[in-house]
Coordinates of C-alpha atoms in Angstrom, one line a residue:
M1321 CA -18.4 -26.5 98.6
L1322 CA -15.1 -27.6 97.2
T1323 CA -16.5 -28.4 93.8
A1324 CA -18.1 -24.9 93.7
T1325 CA -14.8 -23.2 94.3
V1326 CA -13.1 -24.9 91.3
P1327 CA -13.0 -22.4 88.5
R1328 CA -15.1 -23.3 85.5
R1329 CA -12.3 -22.4 83.2
T1330 CA -10.0 -25.0 84.8
T1331 CA -12.5 -27.9 84.4
R1332 CA -12.9 -27.0 80.7
S1333 CA -9.2 -26.6 80.1
A1334 CA -8.3 -30.0 81.4
P1335 CA -9.4 -32.0 78.3
L1336 CA -7.8 -29.3 76.1
L1337 CA -4.5 -29.7 77.9
K1338 CA -4.6 -33.5 77.3
L1339 CA -5.5 -32.9 73.7
E1340 CA -2.5 -30.6 73.3
V1341 CA -0.1 -33.1 74.8
L1342 CA -1.4 -35.8 72.5
V1343 CA -1.0 -33.5 69.5
A1344 CA 2.5 -32.5 70.5
L1345 CA 3.6 -36.2 70.9
V1346 CA 2.1 -37.1 67.5
A1347 CA 3.9 -34.2 65.9
L1348 CA 7.3 -35.4 67.3
A1349 CA 7.0 -38.8 65.7
P1350 CA 7.5 -38.0 62.0
R1351 CA 10.0 -35.2 62.6
I1352 CA 12.3 -37.1 64.9
G1353 CA 11.6 -40.4 63.1
F1354 CA 12.7 -39.0 59.8
V1355 CA 16.1 -38.0 61.2
L1356 CA 16.6 -41.3 63.1
I1357 CA 15.9 -43.5 60.1
S1358 CA 18.2 -41.4 57.8
E1359 CA 21.7 -42.6 57.0
G1360 CA 23.4 -40.0 59.2
G1361 CA 20.9 -39.4 62.0
Y1362 CA 21.6 -36.4 64.2
R1363 CA 25.3 -36.7 63.6
G1364 CA 24.8 -36.4 59.8
T1365 CA 24.8 -33.6 57.3
F1366 CA 21.6 -31.5 57.6
A1367 CA 20.5 -29.1 54.9
Y1368 CA 22.6 -26.1 53.9
D1369 CA 20.3 -23.4 55.3
P1370 CA 20.3 -24.6 59.0
S1371 CA 24.0 -24.6 59.0
V1372 CA 24.1 -21.1 57.6
Y1373 CA 21.8 -19.8 60.3
Y1374 CA 23.9 -21.5 63.0
A1375 CA 27.1 -20.1 61.6
A1376 CA 25.6 -16.6 61.5
S1377 CA 24.8 -16.9 65.2
D1378 CA 28.3 -18.1 66.0
A1379 CA 29.7 -15.3 63.9
L1380 CA 27.6 -12.8 65.9
L1381 CA 28.9 -14.2 69.2
H1382 CA 32.4 -13.6 67.9
G1383 CA 31.7 -9.9 67.1
R1384 CA 30.8 -10.1 63.4
L1385 CA 27.7 -8.3 62.3
P1386 CA 25.4 -9.6 59.6
Y1387 CA 24.9 -7.4 56.5
R1388 CA 28.1 -5.5 57.4
D1389 CA 30.6 -8.4 57.8
F1390 CA 28.8 -11.3 56.0
V1391 CA 25.8 -12.0 53.9
L1392 CA 22.5 -12.8 55.6
L1393 CA 19.5 -12.9 53.2
H1394 CA 16.9 -12.7 56.0
P1395 CA 16.1 -10.6 59.1
P1396 CA 18.3 -11.3 62.1
G1397 CA 15.6 -13.0 64.2
I1398 CA 16.9 -16.6 63.5
M1399 CA 20.4 -15.6 64.8
F1400 CA 19.0 -14.6 68.2
A1401 CA 17.1 -17.9 68.4
L1402 CA 20.2 -20.0 67.7
A1403 CA 22.7 -17.9 69.6
P1404 CA 22.3 -19.9 72.9
F1405 CA 23.0 -23.1 71.0
A1406 CA 26.0 -21.6 69.3
W1407 CA 27.3 -20.5 72.7
V1408 CA 26.9 -24.0 74.0
G1409 CA 28.8 -25.2 70.8
T1410 CA 31.7 -23.0 71.8
M1411 CA 32.1 -25.1 74.9
I1412 CA 31.1 -28.6 74.0
G1413 CA 32.0 -28.5 70.3
D1414 CA 30.2 -27.0 67.3
H1415 CA 28.5 -30.2 66.3
G1416 CA 27.2 -30.7 69.8
G1417 CA 25.6 -27.3 69.8
F1418 CA 24.2 -27.8 66.3
M1419 CA 22.6 -31.2 67.2
I1420 CA 20.9 -29.7 70.3
A1421 CA 19.6 -26.9 68.1
Q1422 CA 18.0 -29.3 65.7
V1423 CA 16.3 -31.2 68.5
A1424 CA 15.1 -28.0 70.1
F1425 CA 13.5 -26.8 66.8
T1426 CA 11.8 -30.2 66.5
V1427 CA 10.3 -29.7 70.0
L1428 CA 9.4 -26.2 69.0
A1429 CA 7.5 -27.7 66.0
A1430 CA 5.6 -30.0 68.4
V1431 CA 4.8 -26.9 70.5
N1432 CA 3.5 -25.2 67.4
A1433 CA 1.1 -28.1 66.8
A1434 CA -0.2 -27.8 70.4
L1435 CA -0.5 -24.0 69.9
V1436 CA -2.6 -24.6 66.8
A1437 CA -5.0 -26.7 68.8
R1438 CA -5.2 -24.1 71.6
V1439 CA -5.8 -21.2 69.2
A1440 CA -8.6 -23.2 67.5
A1441 CA -10.2 -23.8 70.9
R1442 CA -9.8 -20.2 72.0
F1443 CA -11.5 -19.1 68.8
G1444 CA -14.5 -21.1 70.0
F1445 CA -14.3 -23.9 67.4
G1446 CA -14.6 -26.6 70.0
N1447 CA -12.2 -29.3 71.2
G1448 CA -13.0 -31.6 68.3
A1449 CA -12.1 -29.1 65.7
A1450 CA -9.1 -28.1 67.8
M1451 CA -7.9 -31.7 67.6
V1452 CA -8.4 -31.8 63.9
A1453 CA -6.4 -28.6 63.5
G1454 CA -3.6 -29.8 65.8
L1455 CA -3.3 -33.2 64.0
C1456 CA -3.4 -31.5 60.6
Y1457 CA -0.4 -29.4 61.6
A1458 CA 1.3 -32.3 63.3
L1459 CA 1.1 -34.7 60.3
W1460 CA 0.7 -32.6 57.2
P1461 CA 3.7 -33.3 55.0
G1462 CA 4.1 -29.6 54.1
A1463 CA 5.0 -29.0 57.8
T1464 CA 6.9 -32.1 58.6
E1465 CA 9.2 -31.7 55.7
A1466 CA 10.5 -28.3 57.1
E1467 CA 10.4 -28.9 60.9
Y1468 CA 13.0 -31.5 61.6
A1469 CA 15.8 -28.8 61.3
S1470 CA 16.4 -25.2 62.5
R1471 CA 14.7 -23.4 59.6
L1472 CA 12.9 -20.1 59.5
E1473 CA 9.4 -21.6 59.2
P1474 CA 8.9 -23.3 62.6
L1475 CA 10.3 -20.2 64.4
G1476 CA 8.1 -17.8 62.4
N1477 CA 5.1 -20.0 62.9
F1478 CA 5.7 -20.1 66.6
A1479 CA 5.8 -16.3 66.8
M1480 CA 2.7 -15.9 64.7
L1481 CA 0.7 -18.5 66.7
C1482 CA 1.6 -16.6 69.9
G1483 CA 0.2 -13.5 68.2
L1484 CA -3.0 -15.3 67.3
L1485 CA -3.3 -16.6 70.8
A1486 CA -2.9 -13.1 72.2
Y1487 CA -5.5 -11.8 69.6
S1488 CA -8.0 -14.4 70.8
A1489 CA -7.5 -13.3 74.4
S1490 CA -7.9 -9.6 73.4
E1491 CA -11.3 -10.5 71.9
R1492 CA -12.5 -11.7 75.3
S1493 CA -10.6 -9.3 77.7
T1494 CA -10.4 -5.6 78.1
R1495 CA -6.8 -5.7 79.2
R1496 CA -4.5 -3.8 76.9
R1497 CA -1.5 -6.2 77.2
W1498 CA -3.1 -8.8 75.0
S1499 CA -3.3 -6.3 72.0
V1500 CA 0.3 -5.3 72.6
L1501 CA 1.3 -9.0 72.7
C1502 CA -0.6 -9.7 69.5
G1503 CA 1.4 -7.0 67.7
I1504 CA 4.7 -8.3 69.2
G1505 CA 4.0 -11.9 68.1
F1506 CA 3.2 -11.0 64.5
S1507 CA 6.1 -8.5 64.3
T1508 CA 8.5 -11.0 65.7
A1509 CA 7.6 -13.4 62.9
F1510 CA 8.3 -10.6 60.4
C1511 CA 11.8 -10.3 62.1
V1512 CA 12.4 -13.9 61.2
K1513 CA 11.4 -13.8 57.5
V1514 CA 10.0 -10.9 55.5
W1515 CA 7.2 -13.1 54.3
W1516 CA 5.4 -12.6 57.6
L1517 CA 5.0 -9.0 56.8
I1518 CA 1.7 -10.0 55.1
P1519 CA 0.2 -11.5 58.2
L1520 CA 1.3 -8.5 60.2
V1521 CA -0.4 -6.1 57.7
L1522 CA -3.5 -8.3 57.7
V1523 CA -3.8 -8.3 61.5
L1524 CA -3.4 -4.5 61.5
A1525 CA -6.1 -4.1 58.8
W1526 CA -8.4 -6.4 60.8
H1527 CA -8.3 -3.9 63.6
L1528 CA -9.5 -1.0 61.3
P1529 CA -13.3 -1.6 61.7
A1530 CA -15.0 0.4 64.5
Q1531 CA -15.5 -2.5 66.9
R1532 CA -11.7 -3.1 67.0
R1533 CA -10.3 0.2 66.2
A1534 CA -9.6 1.2 69.8
R1535 CA -7.1 -1.6 70.0
L1536 CA -5.2 -0.7 66.8
P1537 CA -2.7 1.7 68.4
L1538 CA -1.8 -1.0 71.0
V1539 CA -1.3 -3.6 68.3
A1540 CA 0.8 -1.2 66.2
A1541 CA 2.9 -0.2 69.3
G1542 CA 3.5 -3.9 70.0
A1543 CA 4.5 -4.5 66.4
A1544 CA 7.0 -1.7 66.5
L1545 CA 8.9 -3.1 69.5
P1546 CA 10.5 -6.2 67.9
I1547 CA 11.4 -4.2 64.7
L1548 CA 13.2 -1.7 66.8
L1549 CA 14.9 -4.1 69.2
I1550 CA 15.8 -7.0 66.7
D1551 CA 16.2 -5.2 63.4
G1552 CA 17.1 -1.7 64.6
P1553 CA 20.8 -2.2 65.7
F1554 CA 21.8 -4.0 62.5
F1555 CA 20.0 -1.5 60.4
L1556 CA 21.9 1.4 62.1
A1557 CA 25.2 -0.5 61.5
S1558 CA 24.6 -1.0 57.8
P1559 CA 21.2 0.2 56.5
V1560 CA 21.8 0.0 52.8
A1561 CA 23.3 -3.5 52.9
M1562 CA 20.5 -4.8 55.1
I1563 CA 17.7 -3.4 52.9
R1564 CA 19.5 -4.8 49.8
M1565 CA 20.0 -8.3 51.3
V1566 CA 16.7 -8.7 53.1
F1567 CA 14.4 -7.2 50.5
T1568 CA 16.0 -6.4 47.1
D1569 CA 18.1 -9.5 46.8
Q1570 CA 15.2 -11.7 47.8
L1571 CA 12.8 -10.2 45.2
G1572 CA 15.5 -10.1 42.6
R1573 CA 16.1 -13.8 42.5
S1574 CA 15.6 -15.7 39.3
R1575 CA 12.4 -17.6 39.3
Q1576 CA 12.7 -21.3 40.3
G1577 CA 10.1 -23.8 39.3
R1578 CA 6.8 -23.6 37.4
L1579 CA 3.6 -22.4 38.9
L1580 CA 1.5 -25.6 38.5
P1581 CA 4.0 -28.0 40.0
R1582 CA 4.4 -25.6 43.0
L1583 CA 0.7 -25.6 43.6
A1584 CA 0.6 -29.3 43.2
E1585 CA 3.3 -29.8 45.8
F1586 CA 1.1 -27.9 48.3
S1587 CA -1.1 -31.0 48.4
G1588 CA 1.7 -32.7 50.4
G1589 CA 3.1 -34.8 47.6
G1590 CA 6.5 -33.3 47.8
D1591 CA 9.1 -34.4 45.3
R1592 CA 6.8 -37.0 43.9
L1593 CA 4.9 -34.3 42.1
R1594 CA 7.9 -32.2 41.0
G1595 CA 8.3 -34.1 37.7
L1596 CA 4.6 -33.9 36.7
G1597 CA 3.8 -32.4 33.3
D1598 CA 1.5 -29.3 33.1
M1599 CA -1.6 -31.4 32.4
Q1600 CA -1.0 -33.8 35.3
A1601 CA -0.1 -31.0 37.7
A1602 CA -3.3 -29.1 36.5
W1603 CA -5.5 -32.0 37.6
V1604 CA -3.8 -32.2 41.0
V1605 CA -4.1 -28.4 41.4
L1606 CA -7.8 -28.6 40.4
A1607 CA -8.5 -31.3 43.0
V1608 CA -6.6 -29.4 45.8
A1609 CA -8.3 -26.1 44.8
L1610 CA -11.8 -27.8 45.0
V1611 CA -11.1 -29.1 48.5
L1612 CA -9.8 -25.7 49.6
V1613 CA -12.8 -24.0 48.2
L1614 CA -15.1 -26.3 50.2
I1615 CA -13.0 -25.7 53.3
C1616 CA -12.9 -21.9 52.9
R1617 CA -16.6 -21.8 52.1
A1618 CA -17.5 -23.5 55.4
A1619 CA -14.9 -21.6 57.4
V1620 CA -15.9 -18.1 56.3
R1621 CA -19.3 -18.5 57.8
V1622 CA -18.1 -18.8 61.4
P1623 CA -16.7 -16.1 63.7
H1624 CA -13.0 -15.6 63.3
G1625 CA -13.2 -17.6 60.0
P1626 CA -12.9 -14.7 57.5
P1627 CA -9.4 -13.5 58.7
L1628 CA -8.1 -17.1 58.7
V1629 CA -9.4 -17.7 55.2
A1630 CA -7.9 -14.4 54.0
L1631 CA -4.6 -15.3 55.6
L1632 CA -4.5 -18.7 54.0
L1633 CA -5.3 -17.4 50.5
I1634 CA -2.7 -14.6 50.7
Q1635 CA 0.0 -16.9 51.9
L1636 CA -0.8 -19.5 49.2
A1637 CA -0.5 -16.7 46.6
L1638 CA 2.8 -15.6 48.0
I1639 CA 4.2 -19.2 47.9
A1640 CA 2.9 -19.6 44.3
W1641 CA 4.4 -16.3 43.0
A1642 CA 7.6 -15.9 45.0
P1643 CA 10.8 -15.9 42.9
S1644 CA 12.4 -18.8 44.9
Y1645 CA 10.7 -21.9 46.0
F1646 CA 11.5 -25.0 48.0
P1647 CA 9.0 -27.6 49.2
Y1648 CA 9.5 -26.7 52.9
Y1649 CA 8.2 -23.2 52.1
N1650 CA 4.7 -24.7 52.4
D1651 CA 5.2 -24.8 56.1
Y1652 CA 4.7 -21.0 56.0
A1653 CA 1.0 -21.6 55.4
A1654 CA 0.6 -24.6 57.8
P1655 CA -1.0 -22.7 60.7
A1656 CA -3.5 -20.9 58.5
L1657 CA -4.4 -24.1 56.8
A1658 CA -4.9 -26.0 60.0
L1659 CA -7.0 -23.3 61.6
T1660 CA -9.1 -22.8 58.5
L1661 CA -9.8 -26.5 58.6
A1662 CA -10.8 -26.2 62.2
A1663 CA -13.2 -23.4 61.4
A1664 CA -14.7 -25.4 58.5
V1665 CA -15.2 -28.5 60.8
H1666 CA -16.9 -26.2 63.4
G1667 CA -19.1 -24.7 60.7
R1668 CA -20.3 -28.0 59.4
R1669 CA -22.2 -29.1 62.4
V1670 CA -23.5 -32.7 62.5
R1671 CA -25.9 -34.5 64.6
P1672 CA -24.5 -35.8 67.9
V1673 CA -25.4 -39.4 67.1
V1674 CA -23.6 -39.3 63.7
R1675 CA -20.7 -37.6 65.4
R1676 CA -20.4 -40.3 68.1
V1677 CA -20.6 -43.1 65.5
F1678 CA -18.3 -41.7 62.8
A1679 CA -16.0 -39.3 64.6
I1680 CA -13.4 -41.8 65.8
P1681 CA -13.2 -43.9 62.6
V1682 CA -13.0 -40.8 60.4
L1683 CA -10.3 -39.4 62.7
M1684 CA -8.3 -42.6 62.7
L1685 CA -8.6 -42.9 58.9
G1686 CA -7.4 -39.3 58.5
I1687 CA -4.4 -39.8 60.8
G1688 CA -3.6 -43.0 59.0
A1689 CA -3.7 -41.3 55.6
L1690 CA -1.4 -38.5 56.8
V1691 CA 1.1 -40.9 58.4
A1692 CA 1.1 -43.0 55.2
A1693 CA 1.7 -39.8 53.1
D1694 CA 4.6 -38.8 55.4
L1695 CA 6.2 -42.2 55.2
A1696 CA 5.8 -42.4 51.4
L1697 CA 7.4 -39.0 50.8
P1698 CA 10.9 -39.0 49.4
R1699 CA 12.9 -36.4 51.3
P1700 CA 16.4 -35.1 51.3
V1701 CA 18.5 -37.7 53.1
I1702 CA 20.7 -36.7 56.0
F1703 CA 23.9 -38.3 54.9
A1704 CA 26.6 -39.6 57.2
Y1705 CA 29.8 -37.5 57.3
P1706 CA 33.2 -39.0 58.0
A1707 CA 34.1 -36.6 60.7
R1708 CA 36.4 -39.0 62.7
E1709 CA 38.4 -39.8 59.6
L1710 CA 38.9 -36.1 58.6
M1711 CA 39.0 -34.4 62.0
R1712 CA 42.7 -35.4 62.7
S1713 CA 43.8 -33.7 59.5
V1714 CA 42.5 -30.3 60.6
A1715 CA 43.5 -30.5 64.3
H1716 CA 46.4 -28.1 63.9
S1717 CA 45.1 -25.9 61.1
R1718 CA 44.6 -22.3 61.9
C1719 CA 42.0 -21.6 59.3
V1720 CA 39.9 -24.3 57.7
M1721 CA 38.0 -23.1 54.6
S1722 CA 34.9 -24.7 53.1
D1723 CA 32.1 -23.8 50.8
S1724 CA 29.5 -24.7 53.5
P1725 CA 29.4 -24.1 57.2
M1726 CA 28.0 -27.6 57.6
A1727 CA 31.5 -29.0 57.0
L1728 CA 33.0 -26.7 59.6
V1729 CA 30.4 -27.7 62.1
E1730 CA 31.0 -31.4 61.4
L1731 CA 34.7 -31.0 61.9
N1732 CA 34.2 -28.8 65.1
V1733 CA 36.3 -26.0 63.7
L1734 CA 33.7 -23.3 63.1
S1735 CA 34.1 -21.5 66.5
R1736 CA 37.9 -22.0 66.4
D1737 CA 38.2 -20.4 63.0
L1738 CA 36.0 -17.4 64.0
A1739 CA 38.1 -17.0 67.2
N1740 CA 41.3 -17.0 65.1
G1741 CA 39.9 -14.2 62.9
C1742 CA 39.7 -16.4 59.8
P1743 CA 37.6 -15.2 56.9
N1744 CA 34.1 -16.7 56.9
W1745 CA 31.4 -15.8 54.3
V1746 CA 28.8 -17.8 56.3
D1747 CA 26.5 -18.1 53.3
V1748 CA 28.8 -18.8 50.4
T1749 CA 26.2 -19.4 47.7
G1750 CA 24.1 -16.6 49.2
R1751 CA 26.7 -14.2 47.9
T1752 CA 25.6 -14.9 44.4
Y1753 CA 22.3 -13.3 45.2
S1754 CA 23.9 -10.2 46.8
V1755 CA 27.6 -9.4 46.4
D1756 CA 28.6 -11.5 43.5
K1757 CA 25.4 -11.4 41.5
P1758 CA 25.5 -13.3 38.2
F1759 CA 25.5 -11.4 34.9
R1760 CA 24.0 -12.1 31.5
D1761 CA 25.8 -13.3 28.5
G1762 CA 25.5 -11.8 25.0
S1763 CA 22.2 -13.7 24.5
G1764 CA 20.7 -12.2 27.6
H1765 CA 20.8 -15.5 29.6
W1766 CA 22.1 -15.7 33.2
V1767 CA 25.6 -17.2 33.4
A1768 CA 25.9 -20.2 35.7
R1769 CA 28.1 -19.9 38.7
T1770 CA 30.5 -22.5 37.2
Y1771 CA 31.3 -20.2 34.3
D1772 CA 30.9 -16.8 35.9
P1773 CA 34.5 -15.4 35.9
R1774 CA 33.9 -12.9 38.7
W1775 CA 32.3 -15.5 40.9
Q1776 CA 35.1 -18.0 40.2
R1777 CA 37.8 -15.4 41.0
D1778 CA 36.2 -14.4 44.3
L1779 CA 35.4 -18.0 45.3
R1780 CA 39.0 -19.1 44.5
R1781 CA 40.5 -16.3 46.6
Y1782 CA 38.2 -17.1 49.5
L1783 CA 38.6 -20.9 49.6
L1784 CA 42.4 -20.7 49.2
S1785 CA 42.9 -18.0 51.8
G1786 CA 43.3 -20.6 54.7
D1787 CA 45.8 -23.3 55.3
T1788 CA 43.4 -26.2 54.7
L1789 CA 40.3 -26.6 52.5
T1790 CA 37.5 -29.1 52.2
L1791 CA 34.6 -28.9 49.7
F1792 CA 31.2 -29.9 50.8
R1793 CA 28.8 -29.1 48.0
P1794 CA 30.9 -28.2 45.0
Y1795 CA 28.1 -28.6 42.4
Y1796 CA 25.8 -26.1 44.1
T1797 CA 28.7 -23.8 45.0
G1798 CA 29.7 -23.7 41.3
V1799 CA 33.3 -24.8 41.7
G1800 CA 34.8 -24.3 38.2
A1801 CA 37.6 -25.8 36.2
E1802 CA 40.4 -23.5 37.4
L1803 CA 39.8 -24.2 41.1
R1804 CA 39.5 -27.9 40.4
F1805 CA 42.8 -27.8 38.5
I1806 CA 44.5 -25.9 41.3
L1807 CA 43.2 -28.5 43.9
A1808 CA 44.6 -31.3 41.8
G1809 CA 48.1 -30.0 42.6
Q1810 CA 47.5 -29.5 46.4
V1811 CA 48.6 -31.9 49.1
V1812 CA 45.8 -34.3 50.2
L1813 CA 45.8 -34.5 54.0
A1814 CA 42.9 -36.9 54.3
R1815 CA 40.2 -38.5 52.1
S1816 CA 37.1 -40.4 53.0
G1817 CA 34.3 -41.2 50.6
N1818 CA 33.5 -38.1 48.6
F1819 CA 35.1 -35.7 51.0
T1820 CA 38.8 -34.6 50.9
V1821 CA 40.9 -32.2 53.0
F1822 CA 43.6 -30.3 51.1
R1823 CA 46.6 -28.4 52.4
T1824 CA 46.5 -25.2 50.5
S1825 CA 49.5 -23.2 49.5
P1826 CA 50.0 -19.7 47.9
L1827 CA 49.0 -19.6 44.2
R1828 CA 51.8 -19.7 41.7
P1829 CA 51.6 -17.8 38.5
W1830 CA 51.9 -20.9 36.3
H1831 CA 48.7 -22.4 37.8
R1832 CA 46.4 -22.1 34.8
P1833 CA 43.6 -24.5 33.8
P1834 CA 43.9 -26.5 30.6
T1835 CA 40.3 -25.8 29.8
R1836 CA 38.1 -22.8 29.0
L1837 CA 36.8 -20.9 32.1
A1838 CA 33.5 -19.8 30.4
P1839 CA 31.4 -21.1 27.6
R1840 CA 31.3 -19.4 24.3
G1841 CA 29.5 -16.1 24.5
A1842 CA 30.2 -15.3 28.2
R1843 CA 32.0 -12.1 29.0

């Protein structure tokens, strides 16, 4: 009698739960391992963008609004996600809160891998295909390269996967809440990065046919909630600036990278493929396209396969044609790729005997190949930062200025500066896409930041507005000759390696650079 009372669903879900735990643990290995084997580890200098998002959350906690008080080139969803860690940072130190945030996003990435497996199983692809999907997400270099830090992609993927899970439940249940939750999930992803507008539109369009049309108002109502609650307050505070930064400035960026190398990098080769010529990249793209065609052809024949294939192809097109591009953008398409692969595996049914004999060896070879690709990839190194050597020099400073919030986090002065009312642009180089947009010279070419007189003037005034200054990424910031000349005359408080802390003083009228500010032809 006891066995008869055990729900059938529970007995089926037990192997799936073990599979999800396995997939999550596998996903943690390359993401945490990459940080630990880097030069700086979790105390090192992470990428620029994660520090910007953390600083934006900290600025919000101190009463400063994005779009109105500082530049934020994305919707505000990432700020809310990082706000608890920024709050912890105000108590235990900025770098402590920042490190906890990086570990938390790595765990979130592992949860994403488990969610991919669960969605694949809920779509009816079977536990074997679910494991393939989960391991694909866990080990595909396009995902692991993005998900060791607090970037937009793992958070957006999490929201979209929750929406997909709710969609799969709405297909089997008459309860209205699942349709509402489906809309909430996809819309929340859109509130993290505008690129997720495409999946949101796609899921709404998927509910247009007659068999799903009754649920369309519920999905649309759920989609409206995050937009009103997350984006609404900031839109009311500064509507024009928000639209300009989130949409116009993103679309108006100058194009970075060529099309073929971008598509070649989607194979997971990362920086190794960035220097390929057009012919070599074309062969890589052809091979990847052939594999994708075979996968999509098998996936489109199974239930739930067509929307996944459509989602994957549209996301790939966006990655290929977007104005800006970085290799970690590929993580945007990771869930769709993994789930399409699961649908293809489910569509290609094989005999049980063949499956028993070859499934484990093929799976082990696939995992081994992905792990080898992960280990062989050259990635941005997390460098060590001499925080101990420099921290004493800023202990009594009221306002420490820098061209990157990463330096302020490392020195544990970010929250202190914000509490003191110090100026903080948050995203310094982001201003060149919004407030201080570059202009063209007489030949019609964009003027680089280093030679842009307006950018140099605004940057100089900002960086010299405090009582101490440390530069973190002067090349990418575009620090020009005049600012370098001025810093040469400032008092050096501390120096360690490539990093220096200056005591800044009011500018004197005789501070003029000995070299030209702009190249010939610039205005």
